[in-house]
């Protein structure tokens, strides 16, 4: 350790650390603009100049490594004068109109001008002005305010992996701009707003709607993916104004995905449900809570009496909270039904009995970037989990290898060492080939299950598979196989999970089976048909989300579910609801209510509830309500708790949401690390891939099914700014040029896409990222809902 003196105090410092790092850890503040601990050192603003003994002039603290015996003064006359001069220089061109700037009140330039600047300037020249750049629907620019710190540029280049902004021109003419006048389309673009130390980059939806000192902050957790990013939800007078990241190095660090940052917009929209509704003929009528609860309890009681509790099924949104999952399954089970499931897009449930307590990752997210290698199977990880993709990018930057087995070549923001792209029906076969190669390399070939060997022999080993296996088998290497949403919702998902678990069990590889949204909490709370809370086995398992629809039950509870977007086969769900005697919908939004709903309960939004979330690492995090529920909407757990009372069920006397957690903790320790491997049971699982009937004049193709980043749940789908981004503009069929030519498709033509569920005409975009034998048709969208999630489609060229 080195000995350093700062302002007369002695400190110890690691060799290689800079003055600003040592000062920060000692709590000594040095002003700065361009320096940020997550970015490289640019040392271009010069605001951090300090006096260093024996140095001929002040030195930038952010770029000066400490040496043994170094003596630093941050408050001496020389240091203060240097900082004051720099501030005067930075303000030459900066407008001095803080009262009309959106950044006013939270502006490092404003604060440091007061703390470290002088009271006047010798510069009398006319200030320059710079044209604004249109960066799209999320970020507003006022480039005259830019001080050229390049934080935004370095963020794109170093963290996000997308060079959207750059510095053009020199000296007086230097500008920050997009290169080709394009918008900022990265899924993490909003972070430049937090990084920008002035009002040059601000949030477009939030701009001029509040002043920072008026805002009240509340701790939130993002419900949109299984990372559970920590949010700072800011409101004034009960209206959410914006969402910022809350630092948590173990989860989201200091970043936020745009989905988590801007989804709050929908909680203030006009589409919110604010009263319980009852259907009278074709129309809905508002009713009082007591009447609605009475009606639902008597209808469910009636179904139970006339048929049996098993004729009731509950489909639950994976974005629900731990408390909601727990109480809903408790009601269903008390009524005699285990037909409760949150895995709405899953198609393959054959391995349920071999499942662990919950899926997830068997290593901390914060260690991902320290791995030697990762194999991603079935995931557009950059859009599915934008912040995990940033960690993988760091892994690649540090020399780690990332291999990919996917049904199409998604645009990653990291370098891959190997990418194998095969049509969806080949994924399990190629994965089995990789497993066989890994088993051979690790001396475990004789343990390979027969089924896996059979599957592997259907694919000829190529150098691509060898390269992936090599990435997973280096000496003492710490590697991870990560299965994303495309794999988890694949028709052969059981096989993929089994192969991953087998390698985890036998070849010393870590695995991550990533669930949808708050899915880990769904499993832990017993919101699956085959498990009770805490993962205990269920002697009389109920029906999973697919069977509940196949078997046409008498009553359905739709909890936060939007029929045309959230379920794998919307057409079948719609038919089942048509035939049901009673449907109750819990929904935050009026337009998400299915027309078959007999009674509708208005659910409070995620910003309005105290809620527990368990992320994919198994970490339980709690959000507190930032604002009161809109109108007469209520937190889901309160509605369920009172519904339990109306149904005269025992054990529904919780006073706070904490009481529900306490009850769950009687059977499950939420602080326990999770184990995510499935019990090896490969012999029981066949490789399946549904075939569709050949249609005359059409071509049968595998369908690549993926949910676009801004279509994942009802809240995100109603967030206006997000829906104006390029990523939301995804309703098209993608196929490679060769495939389209072979079908006789001409540019400007149309294609009809048929699945077992229905037919839709879609615009076409040639895209060579899609392999031969497959087409990309997204799901989670109303436009493609008629196709369901059938894995094979017939594509017809229309005249
Ligand atoms: S726009 Fe903001 S973050 Fe980017 S260089 Fe200018 S001042 Fe720095
Ligand atoms: S913070 Fe050190 S030069 Fe900008």
Short mmCIF file of C-alpha atoms in Angstrom, two decimals, residues 242-446:
data_model
loop_
_atom_site.label_atom_id
_atom_site.label_comp_id
_atom_site.label_asym_id
_atom_site.label_seq_id
_atom_site.Cartn_x
_atom_site.Cartn_y
_atom_site.Cartn_z
CA UNK A 242 -40.16 9.97 -13.30
CA UNK A 243 -38.14 6.89 -12.46
CA UNK A 244 -34.38 6.91 -11.87
CA UNK A 245 -31.94 4.12 -11.03
CA UNK A 246 -31.24 3.40 -7.37
CA UNK A 247 -27.63 2.25 -7.08
CA UNK A 248 -27.23 -1.42 -6.28
CA UNK A 249 -23.91 -2.88 -7.40
CA UNK A 250 -25.22 -6.43 -7.00
CA UNK A 251 -28.20 -5.91 -9.31
CA UNK A 252 -28.38 -2.94 -11.69
CA UNK A 253 -25.22 -1.06 -10.59
CA UNK A 254 -26.04 2.59 -11.37
CA UNK A 255 -27.84 1.85 -14.64
CA UNK A 256 -31.41 1.35 -15.77
CA UNK A 257 -32.86 -0.05 -18.95
CA UNK A 258 -35.16 2.28 -20.89
CA UNK A 259 -38.00 -0.17 -20.25
CA UNK A 260 -37.60 0.27 -16.49
CA UNK A 261 -37.04 4.01 -16.75
CA UNK A 262 -40.03 4.94 -18.89
CA UNK A 263 -42.70 2.29 -18.19
CA UNK A 264 -44.12 4.54 -15.43
CA UNK A 265 -45.84 6.63 -18.08
CA UNK A 266 -48.64 4.09 -18.39
CA UNK A 267 -49.57 4.30 -14.70
CA UNK A 268 -50.79 7.85 -15.29
CA UNK A 269 -52.69 7.07 -18.50
CA UNK A 270 -56.40 7.50 -19.18
CA UNK A 271 -56.78 3.78 -19.72
CA UNK A 272 -56.52 3.06 -15.98
CA UNK A 273 -59.35 1.11 -14.38
CA UNK A 274 -60.58 3.03 -11.36
CA UNK A 275 -63.75 1.20 -10.33
CA UNK A 276 -64.88 -2.44 -10.19
CA UNK A 277 -67.03 -3.33 -13.19
CA UNK A 278 -69.77 -5.85 -13.83
CA UNK A 279 -70.98 -6.95 -17.24
CA UNK A 280 -74.64 -6.29 -17.93
CA UNK A 281 -75.41 -7.71 -21.37
CA UNK A 282 -72.95 -6.15 -23.82
CA UNK A 283 -71.93 -3.31 -21.52
CA UNK A 284 -69.99 -2.84 -18.33
CA UNK A 285 -71.31 -0.97 -15.37
CA UNK A 286 -69.36 0.41 -12.42
CA UNK A 287 -70.26 -1.19 -9.09
CA UNK A 288 -69.19 -0.86 -5.48
CA UNK A 289 -66.37 -3.02 -4.16
CA UNK A 290 -68.59 -4.96 -1.75
CA UNK A 291 -71.02 -5.81 -4.52
CA UNK A 292 -68.23 -6.96 -6.84
CA UNK A 293 -66.56 -9.09 -4.16
CA UNK A 294 -69.90 -10.58 -3.18
CA UNK A 295 -70.67 -11.43 -6.78
CA UNK A 296 -67.32 -13.10 -7.42
CA UNK A 297 -67.39 -15.09 -4.19
CA UNK A 298 -70.92 -16.34 -4.80
CA UNK A 299 -70.16 -17.25 -8.46
CA UNK A 300 -66.96 -19.11 -7.56
CA UNK A 301 -68.76 -20.79 -4.66
CA UNK A 302 -71.53 -21.80 -7.05
CA UNK A 303 -69.07 -23.31 -9.56
CA UNK A 304 -67.45 -25.25 -6.75
CA UNK A 305 -70.82 -26.48 -5.49
CA UNK A 306 -72.22 -27.43 -8.89
CA UNK A 307 -69.10 -28.86 -10.54
CA UNK A 308 -66.07 -28.87 -8.26
CA UNK A 309 -63.26 -26.54 -7.30
CA UNK A 310 -61.20 -28.16 -10.05
CA UNK A 311 -63.38 -26.40 -12.61
CA UNK A 312 -61.76 -23.09 -11.60
CA UNK A 313 -58.43 -22.05 -13.13
CA UNK A 314 -56.25 -18.99 -12.51
CA UNK A 315 -53.82 -17.55 -15.06
CA UNK A 316 -51.49 -15.09 -13.37
CA UNK A 317 -49.23 -12.46 -14.89
CA UNK A 318 -45.54 -13.19 -14.14
CA UNK A 319 -45.17 -9.51 -13.20
CA UNK A 320 -47.35 -10.03 -10.11
CA UNK A 321 -45.83 -9.57 -6.67
CA UNK A 322 -44.81 -12.31 -4.27
CA UNK A 323 -47.77 -11.45 -2.04
CA UNK A 324 -50.24 -11.60 -4.93
CA UNK A 325 -48.89 -14.96 -6.14
CA UNK A 326 -49.15 -16.36 -2.62
CA UNK A 327 -52.69 -15.23 -1.84
CA UNK A 328 -54.09 -16.16 -5.24
CA UNK A 329 -52.82 -19.75 -5.06
CA UNK A 330 -54.07 -19.89 -1.48
CA UNK A 331 -57.60 -18.95 -2.57
CA UNK A 332 -57.57 -21.42 -5.46
CA UNK A 333 -56.29 -24.25 -3.27
CA UNK A 334 -58.82 -23.46 -0.55
CA UNK A 335 -61.51 -23.77 -3.23
CA UNK A 336 -60.14 -27.21 -4.12
CA UNK A 337 -58.16 -26.31 -7.23
CA UNK A 338 -54.45 -26.33 -7.95
CA UNK A 339 -55.10 -24.95 -11.43
CA UNK A 340 -52.91 -21.91 -11.00
CA UNK A 341 -50.01 -20.90 -13.19
CA UNK A 342 -47.93 -17.85 -14.03
CA UNK A 343 -45.95 -19.48 -16.90
CA UNK A 344 -48.22 -18.12 -19.58
CA UNK A 345 -45.88 -18.26 -22.57
CA UNK A 346 -44.39 -21.63 -21.71
CA UNK A 347 -45.36 -24.43 -24.09
CA UNK A 348 -43.52 -27.45 -22.72
CA UNK A 349 -44.28 -28.61 -19.17
CA UNK A 350 -43.03 -32.21 -19.41
CA UNK A 351 -40.26 -31.70 -16.89
CA UNK A 352 -42.38 -30.12 -14.15
CA UNK A 353 -41.87 -32.96 -11.72
CA UNK A 354 -38.09 -32.78 -12.14
CA UNK A 355 -38.06 -29.03 -11.51
CA UNK A 356 -36.16 -27.33 -8.66
CA UNK A 357 -37.97 -24.98 -6.26
CA UNK A 358 -37.56 -22.28 -8.89
CA UNK A 359 -35.56 -21.52 -12.02
CA UNK A 360 -32.92 -18.80 -11.88
CA UNK A 361 -29.17 -18.46 -11.90
CA UNK A 362 -26.91 -20.48 -9.65
CA UNK A 363 -24.34 -17.71 -9.38
CA UNK A 364 -24.54 -14.04 -8.42
CA UNK A 365 -25.37 -11.69 -11.29
CA UNK A 366 -22.59 -9.40 -10.07
CA UNK A 367 -20.03 -12.13 -10.87
CA UNK A 368 -21.12 -12.65 -14.48
CA UNK A 369 -18.39 -10.39 -15.79
CA UNK A 370 -15.76 -12.42 -13.95
CA UNK A 371 -16.56 -15.68 -15.75
CA UNK A 372 -14.19 -17.20 -18.29
CA UNK A 373 -16.96 -18.10 -20.71
CA UNK A 374 -20.70 -18.06 -21.25
CA UNK A 375 -22.90 -20.02 -23.63
CA UNK A 376 -26.17 -18.24 -24.33
CA UNK A 377 -28.91 -20.58 -25.51
CA UNK A 378 -32.15 -19.19 -26.89
CA UNK A 379 -32.07 -15.55 -25.90
CA UNK A 380 -32.02 -12.12 -27.43
CA UNK A 381 -30.28 -11.20 -24.20
CA UNK A 382 -29.70 -7.57 -25.11
CA UNK A 383 -33.43 -6.91 -25.31
CA UNK A 384 -34.55 -9.53 -22.81
CA UNK A 385 -32.24 -8.42 -19.98
CA UNK A 386 -30.46 -5.25 -21.10
CA UNK A 387 -28.41 -4.83 -17.94
CA UNK A 388 -27.24 -8.44 -17.85
CA UNK A 389 -26.14 -7.92 -21.43
CA UNK A 390 -23.99 -5.00 -20.22
CA UNK A 391 -22.27 -7.32 -17.74
CA UNK A 392 -21.66 -9.86 -20.50
CA UNK A 393 -20.20 -7.08 -22.61
CA UNK A 394 -17.74 -6.33 -19.83
CA UNK A 395 -16.86 -10.02 -19.68
CA UNK A 396 -16.09 -9.98 -23.41
CA UNK A 397 -14.06 -6.76 -23.04
CA UNK A 398 -11.96 -8.44 -20.34
CA UNK A 399 -11.16 -11.39 -22.62
CA UNK A 400 -13.95 -13.80 -21.61
CA UNK A 401 -15.53 -15.86 -24.34
CA UNK A 402 -19.21 -15.65 -25.21
CA UNK A 403 -20.71 -18.32 -27.43
CA UNK A 404 -24.28 -18.31 -28.68
CA UNK A 405 -26.74 -20.95 -29.82
CA UNK A 406 -29.76 -19.12 -31.16
CA UNK A 407 -32.49 -19.46 -33.79
CA UNK A 408 -31.40 -16.17 -35.37
CA UNK A 409 -28.42 -13.88 -35.22
CA UNK A 410 -29.56 -11.15 -32.86
CA UNK A 411 -27.59 -7.91 -32.67
CA UNK A 412 -25.51 -8.26 -29.53
CA UNK A 413 -23.62 -5.45 -27.90
CA UNK A 414 -20.65 -7.72 -27.18
CA UNK A 415 -18.28 -9.70 -29.31
CA UNK A 416 -19.08 -13.38 -29.58
CA UNK A 417 -16.36 -15.96 -29.93
CA UNK A 418 -18.70 -18.38 -31.64
CA UNK A 419 -22.27 -18.16 -32.85
CA UNK A 420 -24.29 -21.14 -34.03
CA UNK A 421 -27.56 -20.14 -35.66
CA UNK A 422 -29.98 -22.95 -36.43
CA UNK A 423 -33.69 -23.04 -37.07
CA UNK A 424 -35.69 -23.59 -33.85
CA UNK A 425 -36.38 -27.29 -34.45
CA UNK A 426 -32.62 -27.97 -34.51
CA UNK A 427 -31.78 -26.24 -31.25
CA UNK A 428 -32.13 -29.24 -28.94
CA UNK A 429 -30.14 -31.40 -31.36
CA UNK A 430 -27.24 -28.98 -31.59
CA UNK A 431 -27.32 -28.40 -27.84
CA UNK A 432 -27.12 -32.17 -27.31
CA UNK A 433 -24.12 -32.27 -29.66
CA UNK A 434 -22.43 -29.58 -27.60
CA UNK A 435 -23.17 -31.54 -24.42
CA UNK A 436 -21.70 -34.73 -25.89
CA UNK A 437 -18.56 -32.92 -26.91
CA UNK A 438 -18.26 -31.29 -23.48
CA UNK A 439 -18.80 -34.67 -21.78
CA UNK A 440 -16.05 -36.22 -23.90
CA UNK A 441 -13.66 -33.37 -23.14
CA UNK A 442 -14.32 -33.62 -19.40
CA UNK A 443 -14.08 -37.42 -19.28
CA UNK A 444 -17.79 -37.89 -18.60
CA UNK A 445 -18.77 -39.45 -21.93
CA UNK A 446 -19.66 -42.79 -20.33
#
